[in-house]
Coordinates of C-alpha atoms and ligand atoms in Angstrom, one line a residue:
M1 CA 0.2 -0.2 -0.2
T2 CA 1.4 3.6 -0.9
E3 CA 1.8 5.7 2.1
S4 CA -0.6 8.9 1.3
T5 CA 0.7 12.1 1.5
P6 CA 0.1 15.6 2.5
A7 CA 0.5 16.8 -1.5
I8 CA -2.1 13.3 -2.0
V9 CA -4.5 14.5 0.4
F10 CA -4.8 18.1 -0.4
A11 CA -5.6 17.0 -4.4
E12 CA -8.7 15.2 -3.2
L13 CA -9.9 17.9 -0.9
A14 CA -9.3 19.9 -3.4
A15 CA -11.4 17.5 -5.5
R16 CA -14.2 18.1 -3.1
R17 CA -14.3 21.6 -3.3
A18 CA -16.5 22.3 -6.3
S19 CA -19.2 19.1 -5.2
L20 CA -19.3 20.9 -1.3
L21 CA -19.5 24.3 -2.9
A22 CA -22.7 23.4 -4.8
R23 CA -24.8 22.6 -2.0
S24 CA -25.9 24.5 0.5
V25 CA -25.1 23.9 4.5
A26 CA -28.7 24.2 5.2
D27 CA -29.2 21.7 2.7
L28 CA -26.8 19.5 4.5
F29 CA -28.0 20.5 7.8
A30 CA -31.8 19.2 5.8
A31 CA -30.6 16.1 4.6
N32 CA -28.7 14.7 7.9
P33 CA -30.3 15.6 10.8
A34 CA -27.5 14.0 12.9
R35 CA -25.1 16.9 11.3
Y36 CA -24.6 18.7 15.0
D37 CA -23.8 15.5 16.4
R38 CA -21.4 14.6 14.5
F39 CA -19.7 17.7 14.0
H40 CA -19.7 19.1 17.6
A41 CA -16.6 18.0 20.2
I42 CA -16.7 18.4 23.8
L43 CA -14.0 19.0 26.5
G44 CA -15.8 19.2 30.0
D45 CA -17.7 22.5 29.9
L46 CA -16.5 23.5 26.8
L47 CA -17.9 22.5 23.5
Y48 CA -16.6 23.4 20.0
D49 CA -19.8 23.4 17.2
F50 CA -18.3 23.2 13.8
S51 CA -21.6 21.9 12.2
K52 CA -21.5 25.3 10.4
Q53 CA -18.9 24.5 8.1
R54 CA -18.6 23.8 4.9
I55 CA -18.0 20.1 5.1
D56 CA -19.6 17.0 4.7
A57 CA -18.5 13.9 7.0
E58 CA -16.2 13.0 3.8
T59 CA -14.3 16.2 4.3
L60 CA -13.5 15.2 7.6
R61 CA -12.8 12.1 7.1
L62 CA -10.3 13.8 4.7
L63 CA -8.8 15.9 6.8
L64 CA -8.1 13.7 9.5
S65 CA -6.1 11.6 7.1
L66 CA -4.3 14.6 6.3
A67 CA -3.6 15.5 9.8
E68 CA -2.2 11.6 9.6
A69 CA -0.3 12.1 6.4
A70 CA 1.3 15.2 7.7
D71 CA 2.4 13.6 11.4
V72 CA 0.5 16.0 13.2
A73 CA 0.3 13.4 16.1
A74 CA 4.4 12.7 15.7
K75 CA 5.1 16.5 15.8
R76 CA 3.1 17.0 18.7
D77 CA 4.7 14.7 20.9
A78 CA 8.2 15.9 19.5
M79 CA 7.1 19.5 20.8
F80 CA 6.0 18.0 24.3
R81 CA 9.0 16.1 25.1
G82 CA 11.1 19.3 24.6
E83 CA 13.0 18.3 21.4
L84 CA 14.4 21.3 19.1
V85 CA 11.1 22.0 17.3
N86 CA 12.2 25.6 16.4
S87 CA 14.5 25.0 13.9
T88 CA 15.5 28.0 13.0
E89 CA 16.7 29.1 16.5
R90 CA 17.6 25.9 17.7
R91 CA 15.1 25.8 20.5
A92 CA 12.4 23.6 22.3
A93 CA 9.0 25.4 22.6
L94 CA 8.1 23.8 25.5
H95 CA 5.2 26.6 26.9
S96 CA 3.4 23.6 28.4
A97 CA 5.6 22.6 30.7
L98 CA 5.2 26.2 32.6
R99 CA 1.4 24.8 33.1
D100 CA 2.0 20.8 34.0
F101 CA 1.5 19.9 37.1
S102 CA 1.6 16.1 37.2
G103 CA 5.1 15.9 38.5
A104 CA 6.8 14.1 35.9
P105 CA 10.3 15.0 35.0
I106 CA 10.8 17.8 31.9
L107 CA 13.6 17.2 30.2
V108 CA 15.1 19.9 28.2
D109 CA 19.0 18.6 26.5
G110 CA 18.8 16.0 29.2
V111 CA 18.3 17.9 32.1
D112 CA 14.8 17.7 34.2
V113 CA 13.5 21.6 34.2
A114 CA 10.5 20.8 36.1
P115 CA 12.2 22.0 39.4
A116 CA 13.3 25.4 38.1
I117 CA 9.9 25.8 36.7
K118 CA 8.2 25.9 40.0
A119 CA 10.9 27.4 42.4
E120 CA 10.2 30.2 39.4
R121 CA 7.0 30.3 39.7
D122 CA 6.7 30.1 43.4
K123 CA 9.3 33.4 43.7
M124 CA 7.1 34.8 41.4
L125 CA 3.7 34.3 42.9
A126 CA 5.4 35.0 46.3
F127 CA 5.9 38.5 45.5
A128 CA 2.3 38.5 44.0
A129 CA 0.9 38.0 47.0
D130 CA 3.3 40.4 49.0
V131 CA 2.3 43.9 46.1
R132 CA -1.5 42.3 46.7
E133 CA -1.2 41.7 50.8
G134 CA 0.9 45.4 50.8
R135 CA 4.0 44.1 51.9
V136 CA 5.6 45.5 48.8
R137 CA 6.2 49.6 49.8
G138 CA 6.8 52.2 48.3
A139 CA 9.9 54.7 48.9
H140 CA 7.8 55.8 51.3
G141 CA 7.0 53.3 52.9
Q142 CA 2.9 53.1 51.3
P143 CA 1.5 49.9 49.9
M144 CA 1.3 49.7 46.0
I145 CA -2.4 50.7 44.2
N146 CA -1.2 50.6 40.8
V147 CA 1.1 48.2 38.9
I148 CA 2.3 49.0 35.7
N149 CA 3.4 46.6 33.1
I150 CA 5.7 48.3 30.6
G151 CA 6.2 45.6 27.8
I152 CA 5.3 45.4 24.2
G153 CA 4.2 42.0 21.6
G154 CA 4.6 38.4 24.0
S155 CA 5.4 40.5 27.3
D156 CA 2.1 42.5 26.8
L157 CA -0.8 41.1 25.2
G158 CA -1.0 38.2 26.9
P159 CA -1.3 39.6 30.6
A160 CA -3.1 42.6 28.8
M161 CA -5.4 40.9 27.7
A162 CA -5.6 37.8 30.5
A163 CA -6.3 41.0 33.3
R164 CA -9.2 42.8 31.1
A165 CA -11.0 39.1 30.8
L166 CA -10.4 38.4 34.5
A167 CA -11.3 42.1 35.8
P168 CA -14.2 40.5 38.2
Y169 CA -10.7 38.7 40.0
A170 CA -9.1 41.4 40.3
Q171 CA -8.3 42.9 44.0
P172 CA -10.1 46.3 44.6
G173 CA -7.9 48.9 44.8
L174 CA -5.2 47.8 43.2
H175 CA -4.9 49.1 39.4
S176 CA -3.2 47.2 36.5
Y177 CA -1.6 49.3 33.7
F178 CA 0.0 48.2 31.1
V179 CA 2.2 50.3 28.3
S180 CA 3.7 49.2 25.5
N181 CA 4.2 51.5 22.4
V182 CA 7.3 54.0 22.0
D183 CA 4.5 56.9 21.2
G184 CA 5.0 59.0 24.6
A185 CA 1.4 59.4 25.3
D186 CA 1.0 55.8 25.6
I187 CA 2.8 56.1 29.3
A188 CA 2.3 59.8 29.6
D189 CA -1.5 59.3 29.5
T190 CA -1.5 56.2 31.6
L191 CA 0.8 58.1 34.6
R192 CA -1.2 61.5 34.5
G193 CA -2.6 61.8 37.7
L194 CA -1.0 58.3 39.4
E195 CA 0.7 58.9 42.7
P196 CA 4.5 57.5 42.3
A197 CA 5.2 56.6 46.1
R198 CA 2.3 54.1 45.4
T199 CA 3.3 52.7 41.8
L200 CA 5.2 49.8 40.7
F201 CA 6.7 49.2 37.3
I202 CA 7.3 45.8 36.0
V203 CA 9.6 45.8 33.3
S204 CA 8.3 43.1 30.7
S205 CA 10.9 41.6 28.2
K206 CA 12.6 38.2 27.7
T207 CA 15.7 39.8 25.9
F208 CA 15.5 43.3 27.7
T209 CA 17.2 45.1 24.6
T210 CA 13.4 45.9 22.8
Q211 CA 13.4 49.5 21.8
E212 CA 10.5 50.5 22.8
T213 CA 10.1 48.8 26.9
M214 CA 13.6 50.3 27.2
T215 CA 12.5 53.6 26.2
N216 CA 9.7 53.3 28.0
A217 CA 11.6 52.0 31.3
R218 CA 13.8 55.0 31.1
T219 CA 10.6 57.3 31.1
A220 CA 9.4 55.3 33.8
R221 CA 12.4 55.5 35.8
A222 CA 13.1 59.2 35.5
W223 CA 9.1 59.8 36.5
I224 CA 9.7 57.8 39.4
V225 CA 14.0 59.6 40.7
A226 CA 12.1 63.1 39.8
A227 CA 9.1 62.5 42.7
L228 CA 11.1 60.2 45.1
G229 CA 14.5 60.1 44.0
E230 CA 17.4 57.7 42.8
G231 CA 17.1 55.8 46.1
A232 CA 13.7 55.3 45.3
V233 CA 14.6 52.8 42.0
A234 CA 14.9 49.6 44.0
D235 CA 11.6 50.1 45.7
H236 CA 9.4 50.8 42.8
F237 CA 10.4 48.4 39.8
A238 CA 10.4 44.5 39.7
A239 CA 11.4 43.0 36.1
V240 CA 10.9 39.8 33.8
S241 CA 13.4 38.8 32.1
T242 CA 15.5 36.3 30.5
R243 CA 18.8 38.6 31.1
L244 CA 19.4 38.9 34.2
D245 CA 22.5 40.6 33.5
K246 CA 21.0 43.8 31.9
V247 CA 18.5 43.6 34.6
A248 CA 21.0 44.4 37.1
E249 CA 22.2 47.4 35.0
F250 CA 19.1 49.2 35.0
G251 CA 19.0 48.8 38.8
V252 CA 16.6 46.4 39.2
E253 CA 17.1 44.0 42.8
A254 CA 17.9 40.5 42.1
N255 CA 15.0 39.5 44.5
R256 CA 12.6 41.3 42.4
V257 CA 14.0 40.1 39.1
F258 CA 11.9 36.8 37.7
G259 CA 13.4 34.6 34.9
F260 CA 12.1 32.4 32.5
W261 CA 14.0 30.3 29.3
D262 CA 14.9 30.5 25.7
W263 CA 12.2 27.7 24.8
V264 CA 9.3 30.4 26.0
G265 CA 8.4 32.1 23.1
G266 CA 7.5 35.5 23.7
R267 CA 3.8 34.9 22.6
Y268 CA 3.7 31.6 24.5
S269 CA 5.1 32.9 27.5
I270 CA 2.0 34.4 29.5
W271 CA 2.5 30.9 31.7
S272 CA 6.1 31.6 32.6
S273 CA 6.9 34.8 34.9
I274 CA 5.5 37.6 31.9
G275 CA 2.7 36.3 33.8
L276 CA 3.2 38.2 36.8
P277 CA 1.2 41.3 36.3
L278 CA -1.7 39.0 35.8
A279 CA -1.1 37.2 38.8
I280 CA -0.9 40.3 40.8
A281 CA -4.0 41.1 39.6
I282 CA -6.0 38.1 40.1
G283 CA -3.8 36.4 43.0
P284 CA -2.0 33.2 43.3
E285 CA -4.5 30.9 43.5
H286 CA -6.6 32.1 40.4
Y287 CA -3.2 32.4 38.7
L288 CA -2.6 28.8 39.3
E289 CA -6.3 27.8 38.2
F290 CA -5.6 29.7 34.6
L291 CA -2.2 27.6 34.2
S292 CA -4.1 24.2 35.0
G293 CA -6.7 25.4 32.3
G294 CA -3.9 25.2 29.9
G295 CA -2.8 22.0 31.0
E296 CA -6.3 20.4 30.7
V297 CA -6.0 21.6 26.9
D298 CA -2.7 20.2 26.7
A299 CA -3.7 16.4 28.0
H300 CA -7.0 16.6 25.7
F301 CA -4.7 17.6 22.9
R302 CA -2.1 14.7 23.8
E303 CA -5.0 11.9 24.6
A304 CA -8.3 12.8 23.0
P305 CA -9.2 10.6 19.8
P306 CA -8.7 12.9 16.5
E307 CA -12.0 13.0 15.6
R308 CA -13.1 14.9 19.1
N309 CA -9.8 16.5 19.6
I310 CA -10.8 20.4 19.6
P311 CA -7.2 21.7 19.1
L312 CA -6.7 19.6 15.9
L313 CA -10.6 20.5 14.5
M314 CA -10.3 24.2 15.1
G315 CA -6.7 23.4 12.5
L316 CA -8.2 21.4 10.2
M317 CA -11.0 23.8 9.5
S318 CA -8.8 26.8 9.0
V319 CA -6.5 24.4 6.5
W320 CA -9.7 23.5 4.9
N321 CA -10.9 27.1 4.9
R322 CA -7.7 28.4 3.7
D323 CA -6.6 26.5 1.3
A324 CA -9.3 23.9 -0.3
L325 CA -11.9 27.1 -0.4
G326 CA -9.7 29.8 -0.4
Y327 CA -11.0 32.3 2.3
A328 CA -7.8 34.1 3.0
S329 CA -8.8 35.6 6.4
Q330 CA -10.4 34.6 9.7
A331 CA -12.6 36.4 11.8
V332 CA -12.8 35.8 16.0
I333 CA -15.6 37.2 17.7
P334 CA -16.0 37.0 20.9
Y335 CA -19.3 37.8 22.6
D336 CA -17.7 38.5 25.9
Q337 CA -16.9 42.2 26.4
R338 CA -14.1 41.2 29.1
L339 CA -12.3 39.4 25.9
A340 CA -11.9 42.4 24.0
R341 CA -8.3 42.3 23.1
F342 CA -8.4 38.2 22.8
P343 CA -8.6 38.8 18.8
A344 CA -5.6 41.1 19.2
Y345 CA -3.9 38.2 21.4
L346 CA -5.0 36.0 18.8
Q347 CA -4.0 38.2 16.0
Q348 CA -0.3 37.7 17.2
L349 CA -0.5 33.9 18.1
Q350 CA -1.4 33.4 14.6
M351 CA -0.2 35.5 12.5
E352 CA 3.2 36.0 14.0
S353 CA 3.6 32.0 13.8
N354 CA 2.3 31.0 10.8
G355 CA 3.0 33.9 8.6
K356 CA 5.6 32.3 6.7
S357 CA 6.2 31.6 3.0
V358 CA 8.7 28.7 3.7
R359 CA 9.1 25.6 5.3
R360 CA 11.4 24.3 7.6
D361 CA 13.4 23.2 5.4
G362 CA 13.4 26.6 3.8
T363 CA 12.0 25.8 0.0
P364 CA 9.0 27.9 -0.3
A365 CA 5.2 27.0 0.6
E366 CA 3.5 24.6 -1.3
R367 CA 0.2 26.6 -0.4
P368 CA -1.2 29.7 1.2
T369 CA -0.3 29.5 4.8
G370 CA -1.3 31.7 7.5
P371 CA -4.5 33.8 7.2
V372 CA -5.0 37.3 8.2
V373 CA -6.7 36.8 11.4
W374 CA -8.9 39.7 12.8
G375 CA -11.7 40.5 15.4
E376 CA -13.8 42.8 17.8
P377 CA -16.4 42.1 20.4
G378 CA -20.1 41.2 19.1
T379 CA -22.5 42.6 19.8
N380 CA -20.4 45.4 18.7
G381 CA -19.6 44.4 15.7
Q382 CA -23.1 43.5 14.2
H383 CA -23.7 47.2 13.8
A384 CA -20.1 47.7 12.1
F385 CA -18.3 45.4 9.9
F386 CA -21.1 42.4 9.8
Q387 CA -22.4 43.6 6.6
L388 CA -19.4 42.6 4.6
L389 CA -19.4 39.2 6.8
H390 CA -23.0 39.0 5.5
Q391 CA -23.1 40.3 2.2
G392 CA -19.7 41.1 1.0
T393 CA -17.7 39.4 -1.8
E394 CA -15.1 38.4 0.5
I395 CA -16.2 35.0 2.5
V396 CA -14.4 35.3 5.9
P397 CA -15.1 32.2 8.5
L398 CA -15.7 33.3 11.8
D399 CA -15.2 31.6 15.4
F400 CA -17.8 32.8 17.8
L401 CA -17.2 32.8 21.5
V402 CA -19.6 33.1 24.4
A403 CA -20.1 31.8 27.6
A404 CA -23.3 30.5 28.5
N405 CA -23.1 32.2 32.0
P406 CA -22.6 36.1 33.1
T407 CA -19.9 36.8 35.6
N408 CA -22.3 40.1 36.2
A409 CA -25.7 39.6 38.0
D410 CA -27.7 40.6 35.1
A411 CA -29.1 37.6 33.4
H412 CA -31.3 39.6 31.0
H413 CA -28.3 41.2 29.2
H414 CA -26.4 37.5 29.3
D415 CA -29.6 36.4 27.7
L416 CA -29.3 39.3 24.8
L417 CA -26.0 38.4 24.3
L418 CA -26.3 34.7 23.8
A419 CA -29.7 35.3 21.2
N420 CA -27.1 37.3 19.2
C421 CA -24.5 35.3 19.0
F422 CA -26.7 32.2 18.1
A423 CA -28.5 34.9 15.3
Q424 CA -25.6 35.2 14.0
G425 CA -24.4 32.1 13.3
E426 CA -27.5 30.7 12.1
A427 CA -28.1 33.9 9.8
L428 CA -24.6 33.3 8.4
M429 CA -25.7 29.8 7.6
R430 CA -29.0 30.0 6.4
G431 CA -29.3 32.9 4.7
R432 CA -31.8 34.4 2.6
T433 CA -33.1 33.6 -0.9
R434 CA -33.7 36.0 -3.1
A435 CA -37.8 35.0 -3.0
E436 CA -38.0 35.5 0.9
A437 CA -36.5 38.7 0.6
E438 CA -39.4 39.3 -2.1
A439 CA -42.3 38.0 0.3
I440 CA -41.0 39.6 3.3
T441 CA -41.0 43.6 1.7
A442 CA -44.4 42.5 -0.2
R443 CA -45.9 41.5 3.4
Q444 CA -44.5 44.8 5.3
G445 CA -46.5 46.8 2.7
A446 CA -44.4 47.3 -0.7
S447 CA -45.5 47.1 -4.0
P448 CA -44.5 44.0 -6.1
A449 CA -42.3 46.1 -8.5
E450 CA -40.8 47.7 -5.4
A451 CA -40.3 44.8 -3.3
A452 CA -38.5 43.0 -6.5
R453 CA -36.4 46.1 -6.9
L454 CA -35.3 45.9 -3.6
A455 CA -35.0 42.1 -3.2
P456 CA -31.2 41.5 -4.5
H457 CA -29.9 44.2 -2.0
K458 CA -32.0 41.6 0.9
T459 CA -30.4 38.7 0.2
F460 CA -28.0 37.0 2.0
S461 CA -26.3 34.2 0.1
G462 CA -25.6 31.8 3.0
S463 CA -23.6 28.9 4.0
R464 CA -20.9 31.3 5.0
P465 CA -18.8 29.5 8.2
S466 CA -18.6 29.7 11.5
S467 CA -17.8 27.6 14.2
T468 CA -19.0 28.4 17.8
L469 CA -16.8 28.1 21.6
L470 CA -19.7 27.7 23.8
Y471 CA -18.2 27.4 27.7
S472 CA -19.5 27.6 30.6
R473 CA -18.1 30.9 32.2
L474 CA -14.8 33.1 31.4
D475 CA -13.4 32.4 34.6
P476 CA -9.6 31.9 35.2
R477 CA -9.5 27.8 33.8
M478 CA -11.6 28.5 31.3
L479 CA -9.1 31.4 30.1
G480 CA -6.4 29.3 30.2
R481 CA -8.1 27.1 28.3
L482 CA -9.1 28.9 25.8
I483 CA -5.8 30.3 25.0
A484 CA -4.3 26.9 25.0
L485 CA -6.6 25.6 22.3
Y486 CA -5.7 28.6 20.1
E487 CA -2.1 27.7 20.5
H488 CA -2.5 24.3 19.3
K489 CA -4.7 25.1 16.9
V490 CA -2.3 27.1 15.6
F491 CA 0.4 24.1 16.3
V492 CA -1.5 22.1 14.1
E493 CA -1.6 24.3 11.2
A494 CA 2.2 24.6 11.3
A495 CA 2.6 20.8 11.4
I496 CA 0.1 20.7 8.2
W497 CA 2.2 23.4 6.3
D498 CA 5.7 22.1 7.3
I499 CA 6.5 25.6 8.6
N500 CA 7.7 26.4 12.2
P501 CA 5.5 28.4 14.3
F502 CA 8.2 29.4 16.8
D503 CA 9.8 31.5 15.2
Q504 CA 9.2 35.1 13.7
W505 CA 12.0 36.5 11.6
G506 CA 9.7 38.7 9.6
V507 CA 10.3 41.7 12.6
E508 CA 13.7 41.8 12.2
L509 CA 14.2 44.0 8.8
G510 CA 11.8 46.5 10.3
K511 CA 13.6 46.7 13.8
E512 CA 17.1 47.0 11.9
L513 CA 15.6 49.8 9.7
A514 CA 14.4 51.8 12.5
S515 CA 17.6 51.9 14.3
R516 CA 19.0 52.7 11.2
L517 CA 16.6 55.8 10.7
A518 CA 16.5 56.8 14.4
P519 CA 19.6 59.3 14.4
I520 CA 18.3 60.7 10.9
V521 CA 14.9 61.2 12.3
A522 CA 16.3 63.1 15.2
D523 CA 19.1 65.0 13.5
A524 CA 17.5 68.1 11.4
Q525 CA 20.6 68.3 9.3
A526 CA 21.4 64.9 8.7
D527 CA 22.2 63.5 5.0
L528 CA 19.1 61.8 3.3
S529 CA 20.8 61.1 0.4
A530 CA 21.4 57.7 0.7
L531 CA 17.6 57.2 1.4
D532 CA 15.1 55.5 -0.7
P533 CA 13.4 58.8 -2.3
S534 CA 9.9 57.7 -0.7
T535 CA 11.6 57.7 2.9
A536 CA 13.8 60.6 1.9
G537 CA 10.9 62.5 0.6
L538 CA 8.8 61.7 4.0
I539 CA 11.8 62.7 6.3
A540 CA 12.0 66.1 4.9
H541 CA 8.7 66.8 4.9
M542 CA 8.5 66.1 8.5
R543 CA 11.0 68.4 8.7
A544 CA 9.3 71.1 7.1
L545 CA 5.8 70.4 9.2
R546 CA 8.0 70.2 12.5
G547 CA 9.2 74.2 11.0
Ligands
G6Q1 C1 7.0 37.1 20.1 C2 7.8 38.0 19.5 C3 7.8 39.8 20.2 C4 8.3 40.0 21.4 C5 8.2 41.1 21.6 C6 9.2 41.5 22.9 O1 6.7 35.9 20.1 O2 9.1 37.8 19.7 O3 6.2 39.9 20.2 O4 7.7 39.3 22.5 O5 9.3 41.7 20.5 O6 10.2 41.0 23.3 P1 11.0 41.2 24.5 O7 10.0 40.3 25.1 O8 12.5 40.6 24.3 O9 11.0 42.7 25.0

């Protein structure tokens, strides 16, 4: 028997495309009353419904065989074993180790890192408790009431998103802030009105060289020094980094520096000491629940059978939509206001991980890889960009996320929220025919001619794919699960595309050019002749605008 390869299965999937597109999803539901039962999967109090995707049983069978042909399970196991799956940086990708409470050894280069993970986490959580309970005091002996994380990208998006998501767990009177942008407006607006004597900064940077973070950290330092004197720096700063030498130079005391390891990628680092601002906000116990939620998904990803394995199915739906159906973007719409930053978080996770054009061996990718990922919370999006989702010429597959139970007391609001979420999925799937549109307009009192004129505008094609993640409530454990689900979804896509999801060389060029241009922008006399004409023109005009 010849072994199947991804290319062979992709060809089979491509061959199914036309027949699937010829039938509406509403028809597929009508033809198969068990469709929903077949196309959903459950992990405890979380459900993944993918029955509104443009698939049938044969497509799913082929997609599962694609995962086999691409060795997804073997690649997954290699990642969990700590192999150097990040081949271009010769690193493991072991963020899962940070949420592994099994007690089993975790080997990196033959060394068990489990004790070091626990020690660093204990130290970080003890500090979080000290801040919360007022034992960490400022230069004037007052407890801290403001905690400002300074970081960017992976050292910002995770804790910022999660602190917002878990706002109901925050300690009253202890305020979290996140400063990331080198635009001075970010830190200026954050510091306005805050009391330096009661403000703690956490400088979060894996490398401790990132231009934005170092610039903001120096501004914060100057703000503390101006108000409280040079001697106050040690009291008002903590740091999270893998570069302990550089942190010491900045003046942060060793007992306030929390480390992690190069086998934790920036966008996967919320589970490491980078989670310190979150741990301060929600407390060590809740933070540990958050980690456990991620760990539960690891176990599920490793153990659940393929046809019930949620991250595997999420990855397969994404690959189907991207490569077989040609949909270039995906939207994530949380019907959960506290997940407002989740789409931005996923944007980094997915686009930085899978925005690649070459395979692991450096040869060109054989088919389109990472889609454009974007989104905003519902119901707000319904009143903005949903028009295009329903009637535009682009088809955008959606993930809806929604909790069955509210975290606040108002059940009426929550019923409306859920009704809207379910209604959007239904409307996108079902659509409205021209005849239906015409009949509705006629019933509203329009003349037959007017009803016919308006009908094309009121017609919805339907069969627009969406999946729904429906969970009990947004608590720390559930947030941990949601993040880990998407991490593994991204991993599955990368395994199928044979790309390395753990590096990010694409951000380098812009960084280098920004460093080269910084002195030229700052110096009104600097020579522009070596620059390309557009960049030179922009800088010349900037100079004119500055007068
Ligand atoms: C994430 C990326 C990137 C990184 C930031 C911050 O995977 O590598 O977003 O997290 O550039 O880097 P530092 O933590 O080193 O400051």
